[in-house]
Short mmCIF file of C-alpha atoms in Angstrom, two decimals:
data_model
loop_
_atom_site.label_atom_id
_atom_site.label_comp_id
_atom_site.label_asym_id
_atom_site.label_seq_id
_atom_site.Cartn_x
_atom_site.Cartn_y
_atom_site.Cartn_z
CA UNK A 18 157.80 124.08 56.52
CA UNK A 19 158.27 127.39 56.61
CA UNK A 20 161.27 129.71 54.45
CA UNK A 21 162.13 133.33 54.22
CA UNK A 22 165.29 135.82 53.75
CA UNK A 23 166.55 137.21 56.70
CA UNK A 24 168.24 140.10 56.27
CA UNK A 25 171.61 140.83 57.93
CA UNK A 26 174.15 143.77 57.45
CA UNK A 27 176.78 144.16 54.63
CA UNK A 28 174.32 143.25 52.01
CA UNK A 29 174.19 139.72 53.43
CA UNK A 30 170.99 137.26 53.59
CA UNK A 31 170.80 134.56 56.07
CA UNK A 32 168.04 131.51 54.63
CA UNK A 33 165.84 130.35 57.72
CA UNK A 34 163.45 127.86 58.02
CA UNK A 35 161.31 126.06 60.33
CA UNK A 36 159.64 122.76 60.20
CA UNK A 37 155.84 123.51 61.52
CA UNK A 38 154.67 119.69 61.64
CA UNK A 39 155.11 119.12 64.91
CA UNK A 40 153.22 122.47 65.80
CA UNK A 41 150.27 120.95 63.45
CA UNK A 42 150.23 118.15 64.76
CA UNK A 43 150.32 118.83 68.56
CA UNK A 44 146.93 121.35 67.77
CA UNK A 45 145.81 118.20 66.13
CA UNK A 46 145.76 116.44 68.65
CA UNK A 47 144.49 119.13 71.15
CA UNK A 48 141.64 119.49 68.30
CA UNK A 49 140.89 115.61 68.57
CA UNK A 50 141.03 115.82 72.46
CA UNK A 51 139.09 118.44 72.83
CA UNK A 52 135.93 116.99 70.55
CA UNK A 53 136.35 113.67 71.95
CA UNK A 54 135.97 115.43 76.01
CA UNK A 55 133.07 117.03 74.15
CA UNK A 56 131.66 114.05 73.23
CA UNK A 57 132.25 112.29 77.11
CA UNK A 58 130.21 115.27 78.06
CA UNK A 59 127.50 115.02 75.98
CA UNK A 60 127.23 111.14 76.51
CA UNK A 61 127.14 111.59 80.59
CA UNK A 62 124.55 114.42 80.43
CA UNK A 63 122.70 112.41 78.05
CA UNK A 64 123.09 109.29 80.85
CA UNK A 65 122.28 111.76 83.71
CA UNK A 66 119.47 112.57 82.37
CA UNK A 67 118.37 109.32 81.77
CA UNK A 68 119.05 108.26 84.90
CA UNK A 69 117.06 111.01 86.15
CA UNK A 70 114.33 110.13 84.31
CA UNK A 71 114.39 106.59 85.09
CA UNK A 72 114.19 107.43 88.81
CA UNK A 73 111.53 110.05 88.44
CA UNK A 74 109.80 106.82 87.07
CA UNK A 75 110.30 104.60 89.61
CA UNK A 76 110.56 106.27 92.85
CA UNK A 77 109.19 109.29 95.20
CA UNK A 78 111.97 112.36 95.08
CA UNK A 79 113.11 115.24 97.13
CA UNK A 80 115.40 117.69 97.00
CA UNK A 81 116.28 120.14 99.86
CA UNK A 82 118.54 122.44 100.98
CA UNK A 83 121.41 122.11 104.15
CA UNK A 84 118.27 123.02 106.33
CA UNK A 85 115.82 120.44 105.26
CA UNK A 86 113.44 122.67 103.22
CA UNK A 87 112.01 121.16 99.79
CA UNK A 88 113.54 122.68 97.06
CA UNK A 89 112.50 119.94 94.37
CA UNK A 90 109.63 116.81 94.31
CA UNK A 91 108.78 114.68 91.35
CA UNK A 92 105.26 114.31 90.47
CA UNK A 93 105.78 110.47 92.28
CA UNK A 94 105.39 112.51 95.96
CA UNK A 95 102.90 114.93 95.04
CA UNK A 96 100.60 111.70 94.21
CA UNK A 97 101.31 109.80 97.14
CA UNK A 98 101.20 112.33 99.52
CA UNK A 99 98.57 114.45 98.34
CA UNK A 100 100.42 117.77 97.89
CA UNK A 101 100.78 119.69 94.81
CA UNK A 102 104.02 120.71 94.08
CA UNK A 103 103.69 124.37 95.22
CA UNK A 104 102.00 123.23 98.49
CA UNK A 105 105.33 120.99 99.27
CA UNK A 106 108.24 123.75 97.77
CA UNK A 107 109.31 125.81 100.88
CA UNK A 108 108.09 123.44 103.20
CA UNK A 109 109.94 121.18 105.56
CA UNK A 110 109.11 117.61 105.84
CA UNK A 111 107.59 118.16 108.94
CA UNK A 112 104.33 118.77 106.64
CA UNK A 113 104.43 114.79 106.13
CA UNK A 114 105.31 112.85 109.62
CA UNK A 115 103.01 110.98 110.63
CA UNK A 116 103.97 110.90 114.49
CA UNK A 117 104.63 107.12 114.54
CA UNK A 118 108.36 107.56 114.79
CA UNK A 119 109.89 108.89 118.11
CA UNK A 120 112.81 111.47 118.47
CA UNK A 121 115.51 109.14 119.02
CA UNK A 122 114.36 107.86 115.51
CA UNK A 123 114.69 111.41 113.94
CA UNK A 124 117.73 111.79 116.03
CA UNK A 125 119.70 109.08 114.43
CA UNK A 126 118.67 110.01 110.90
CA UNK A 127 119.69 113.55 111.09
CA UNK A 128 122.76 112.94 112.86
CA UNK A 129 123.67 110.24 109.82
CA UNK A 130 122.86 112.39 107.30
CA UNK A 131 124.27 115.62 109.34
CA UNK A 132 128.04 113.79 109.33
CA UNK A 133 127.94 112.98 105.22
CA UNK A 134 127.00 109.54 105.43
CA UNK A 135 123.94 108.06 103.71
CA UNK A 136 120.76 107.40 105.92
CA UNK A 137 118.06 104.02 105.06
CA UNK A 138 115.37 103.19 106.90
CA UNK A 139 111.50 102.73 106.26
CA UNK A 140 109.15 105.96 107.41
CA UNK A 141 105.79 106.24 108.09
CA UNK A 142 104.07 109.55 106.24
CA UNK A 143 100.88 111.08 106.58
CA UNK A 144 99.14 111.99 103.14
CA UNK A 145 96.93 115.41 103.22
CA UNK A 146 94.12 113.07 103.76
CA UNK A 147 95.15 111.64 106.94
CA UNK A 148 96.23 108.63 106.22
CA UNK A 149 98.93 107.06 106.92
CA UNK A 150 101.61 105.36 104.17
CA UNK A 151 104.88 103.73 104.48
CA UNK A 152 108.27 104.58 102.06
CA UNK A 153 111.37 102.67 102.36
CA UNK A 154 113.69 105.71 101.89
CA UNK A 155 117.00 106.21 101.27
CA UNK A 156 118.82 109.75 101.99
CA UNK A 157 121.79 110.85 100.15
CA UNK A 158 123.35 113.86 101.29
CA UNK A 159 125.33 116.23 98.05
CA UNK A 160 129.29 116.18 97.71
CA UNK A 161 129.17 119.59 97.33
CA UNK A 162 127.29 119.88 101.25
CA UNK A 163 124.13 121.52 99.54
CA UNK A 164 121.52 119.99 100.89
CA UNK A 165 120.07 116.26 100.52
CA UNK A 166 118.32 113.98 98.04
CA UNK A 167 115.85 111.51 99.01
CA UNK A 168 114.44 108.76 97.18
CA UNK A 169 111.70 106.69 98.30
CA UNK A 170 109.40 103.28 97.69
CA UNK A 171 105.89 103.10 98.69
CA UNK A 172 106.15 99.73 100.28
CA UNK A 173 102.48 100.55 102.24
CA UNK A 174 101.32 96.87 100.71
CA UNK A 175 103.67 95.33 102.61
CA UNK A 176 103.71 96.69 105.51
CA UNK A 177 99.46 96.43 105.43
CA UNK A 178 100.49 92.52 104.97
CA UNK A 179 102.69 92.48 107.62
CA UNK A 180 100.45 93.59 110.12
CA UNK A 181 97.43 91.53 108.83
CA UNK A 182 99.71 88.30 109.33
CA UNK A 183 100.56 89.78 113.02
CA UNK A 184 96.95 90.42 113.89
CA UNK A 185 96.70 87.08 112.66
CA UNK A 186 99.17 85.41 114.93
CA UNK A 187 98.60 87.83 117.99
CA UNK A 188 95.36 88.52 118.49
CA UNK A 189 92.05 87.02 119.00
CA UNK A 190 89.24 87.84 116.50
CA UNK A 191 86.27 87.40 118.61
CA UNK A 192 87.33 90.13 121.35
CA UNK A 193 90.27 91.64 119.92
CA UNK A 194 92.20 90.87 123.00
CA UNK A 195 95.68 89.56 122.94
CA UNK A 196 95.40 85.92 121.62
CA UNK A 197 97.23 83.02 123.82
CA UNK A 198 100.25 82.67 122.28
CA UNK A 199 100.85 86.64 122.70
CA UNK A 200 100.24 86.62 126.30
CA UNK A 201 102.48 84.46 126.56
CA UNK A 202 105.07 86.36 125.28
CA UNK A 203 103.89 89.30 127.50
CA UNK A 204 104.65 87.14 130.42
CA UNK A 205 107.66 86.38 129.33
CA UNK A 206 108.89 89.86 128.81
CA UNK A 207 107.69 90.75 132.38
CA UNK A 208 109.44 87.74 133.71
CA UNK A 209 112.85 89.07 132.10
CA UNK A 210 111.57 92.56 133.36
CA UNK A 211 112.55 92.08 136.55
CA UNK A 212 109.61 94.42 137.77
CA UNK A 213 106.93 93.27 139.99
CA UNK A 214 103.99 92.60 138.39
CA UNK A 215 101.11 90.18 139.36
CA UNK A 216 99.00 87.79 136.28
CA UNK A 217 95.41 87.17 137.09
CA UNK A 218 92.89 84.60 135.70
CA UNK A 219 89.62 85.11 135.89
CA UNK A 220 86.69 82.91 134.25
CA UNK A 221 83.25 83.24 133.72
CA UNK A 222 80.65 81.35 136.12
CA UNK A 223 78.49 79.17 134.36
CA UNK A 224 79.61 80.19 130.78
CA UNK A 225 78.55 77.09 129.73
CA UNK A 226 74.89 76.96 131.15
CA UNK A 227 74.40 80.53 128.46
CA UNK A 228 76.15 78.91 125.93
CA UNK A 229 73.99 75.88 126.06
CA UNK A 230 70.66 77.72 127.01
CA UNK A 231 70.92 80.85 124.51
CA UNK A 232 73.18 79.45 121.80
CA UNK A 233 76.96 80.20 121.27
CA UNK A 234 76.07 83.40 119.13
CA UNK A 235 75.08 84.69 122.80
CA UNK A 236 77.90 83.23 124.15
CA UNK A 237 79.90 85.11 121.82
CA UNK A 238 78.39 88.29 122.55
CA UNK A 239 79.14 87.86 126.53
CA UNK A 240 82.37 87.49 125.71
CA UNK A 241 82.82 90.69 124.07
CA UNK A 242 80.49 92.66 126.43
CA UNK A 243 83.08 90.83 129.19
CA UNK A 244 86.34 92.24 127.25
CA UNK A 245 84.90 95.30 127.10
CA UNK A 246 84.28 96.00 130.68
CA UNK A 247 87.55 94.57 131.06
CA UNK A 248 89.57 97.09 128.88
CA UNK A 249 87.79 100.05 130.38
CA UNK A 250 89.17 98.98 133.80
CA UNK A 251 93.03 98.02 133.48
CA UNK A 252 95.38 100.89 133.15
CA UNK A 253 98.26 102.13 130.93
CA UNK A 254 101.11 99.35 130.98
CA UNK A 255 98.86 96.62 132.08
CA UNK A 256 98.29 93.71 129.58
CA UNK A 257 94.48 91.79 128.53
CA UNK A 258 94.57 89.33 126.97
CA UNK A 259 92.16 86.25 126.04
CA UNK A 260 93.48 82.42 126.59
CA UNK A 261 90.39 80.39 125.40
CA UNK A 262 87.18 79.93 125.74
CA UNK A 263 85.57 82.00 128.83
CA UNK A 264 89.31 82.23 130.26
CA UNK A 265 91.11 85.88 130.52
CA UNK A 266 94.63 86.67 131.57
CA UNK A 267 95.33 89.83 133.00
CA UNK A 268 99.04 91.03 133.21
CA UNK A 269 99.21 94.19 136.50
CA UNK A 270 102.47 96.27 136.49
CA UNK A 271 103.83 98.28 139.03
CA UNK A 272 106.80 100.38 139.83
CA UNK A 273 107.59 99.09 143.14
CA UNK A 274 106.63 96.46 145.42
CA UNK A 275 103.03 97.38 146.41
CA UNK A 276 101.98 98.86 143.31
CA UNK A 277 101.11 95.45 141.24
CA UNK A 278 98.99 94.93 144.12
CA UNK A 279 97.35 97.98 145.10
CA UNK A 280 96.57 97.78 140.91
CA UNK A 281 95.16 94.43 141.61
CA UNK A 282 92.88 95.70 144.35
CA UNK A 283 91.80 98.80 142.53
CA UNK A 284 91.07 96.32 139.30
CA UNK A 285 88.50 93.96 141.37
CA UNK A 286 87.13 97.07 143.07
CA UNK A 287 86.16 98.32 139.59
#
């Protein structure tokens, strides 16, 4: 509390006072609200930064600006792509596609990412070596509209076992040929085509006189020298593909009605 003389005229003192606890107390509590918002602050910068760190750790990271040029990588993409930092600042990531996706693929991302909404999908890259890695990747464009964050897994094992196990199911290991059950499914796709097309079966005449004569190793290598010859006379769109044994299915496409055929002629002419 507070007390003093006042003075007034004709000799005459007024006493005034004023309680100040409430005025102590309110800067109290602005004291106590301001160290405890310093003390939020220093927690979530202490739990950004973690986080940061923990992602640095764990996956590949990009910054870049509104037009897609690198402003930031973690040490996680220079490794896996081959670029030292300074080679991938300034730079586009243009400097890593691999040319496996089409445009309608780069299409969709950009417009996904252009309208604010976040983009995931799995990429193929191209390292500075040449070859080729996979990174399911997950694009997060800023609040604030200043560009984008990226954050990738290397999921290249995977993908490598994914297409082993295809190969496996699809495709024959002597000749490399599609395997049965694949052409198959190539004939039924250009049955639901709609588009003529004609399927051929051809054989090999007395396949079983060479295997029994020079040994099936021979055999073996017939049957590759036949694929061969075969895959260096069908065209682009056409399908090869090996049923069993000396048998081979051949799958001609055309855009209209004589094409398949004038295909087929030009195939036993070669």
């Amino acid at each position: 509390m507070f007390c003093g003389p006042v003075p007034r005229a004709e000799n005459m003192t007024v006493a005034v006072s004023t309680d100040l606890f409430d005025m102590h107390l309110a800067n109290a509590k602005i004291a106590a609200t301001d160290a405890q918002r310093e003390a939020c602050l220093t927690d979530l910068l202490q739990l950004a930064s973690f986080q940061r760190d923990a992602l640095d750790a764990a996956a590949i990271v990009a910054v870049t600006d509104r037009s897609g040029v690198i402003t930031s990588v973690n040490a996680k993409f220079c490794d896996i792509s081959g670029y030292s930092e300074a080679e991938l600042i300034g730079q586009t990531h243009r400097v890593v596609r691999s040319g496996v996706h089409d445009r309608a693929f780069f299409k969709d991302l950009y417009h996904t990412i252009g309208r604010g909404a976040v983009w995931h999908g799995v990429i193929c890259n191209r390292a500075k070596s040449g070859h080729f890695y996979w990174v399911d990747t997950t694009i997060v464009p800023h609040a604030d509209g200043s560009g984008y964050t990226a954050i990738r897994f290397d999921v290249t094992p995977q993908k490598e076992a994914e297409r082993r196990l295809w190969r496996l199911a699809n495709v024959d290991p002597l000749t490399g040929l599609a395997n049965r059950r694949r052409v198959m499914e190539l004939l039924g796709r250009a049955t639901e085509d709609g588009k003529p097309f004609l399927l051929a079966i051809l054989d090999i005449d007395h396949f079983k006189d060479v295997n029994d004569s020079a040994g099936h190793a021979m055999g073996d290598r017939l049957l590759q020298s036949v694929a061969d010859c075969l895959k260096g006379a069908i065209t682009p769109g056409d399908e090869l593909g090996r049923l069993g044994g000396d048998e081979f299915a051949l799958i001609l496409r055309g855009d209209g009605d004589g094409d398949a055929a004038q295909n087929q002629r030009e195939f036993v002419a070669a």
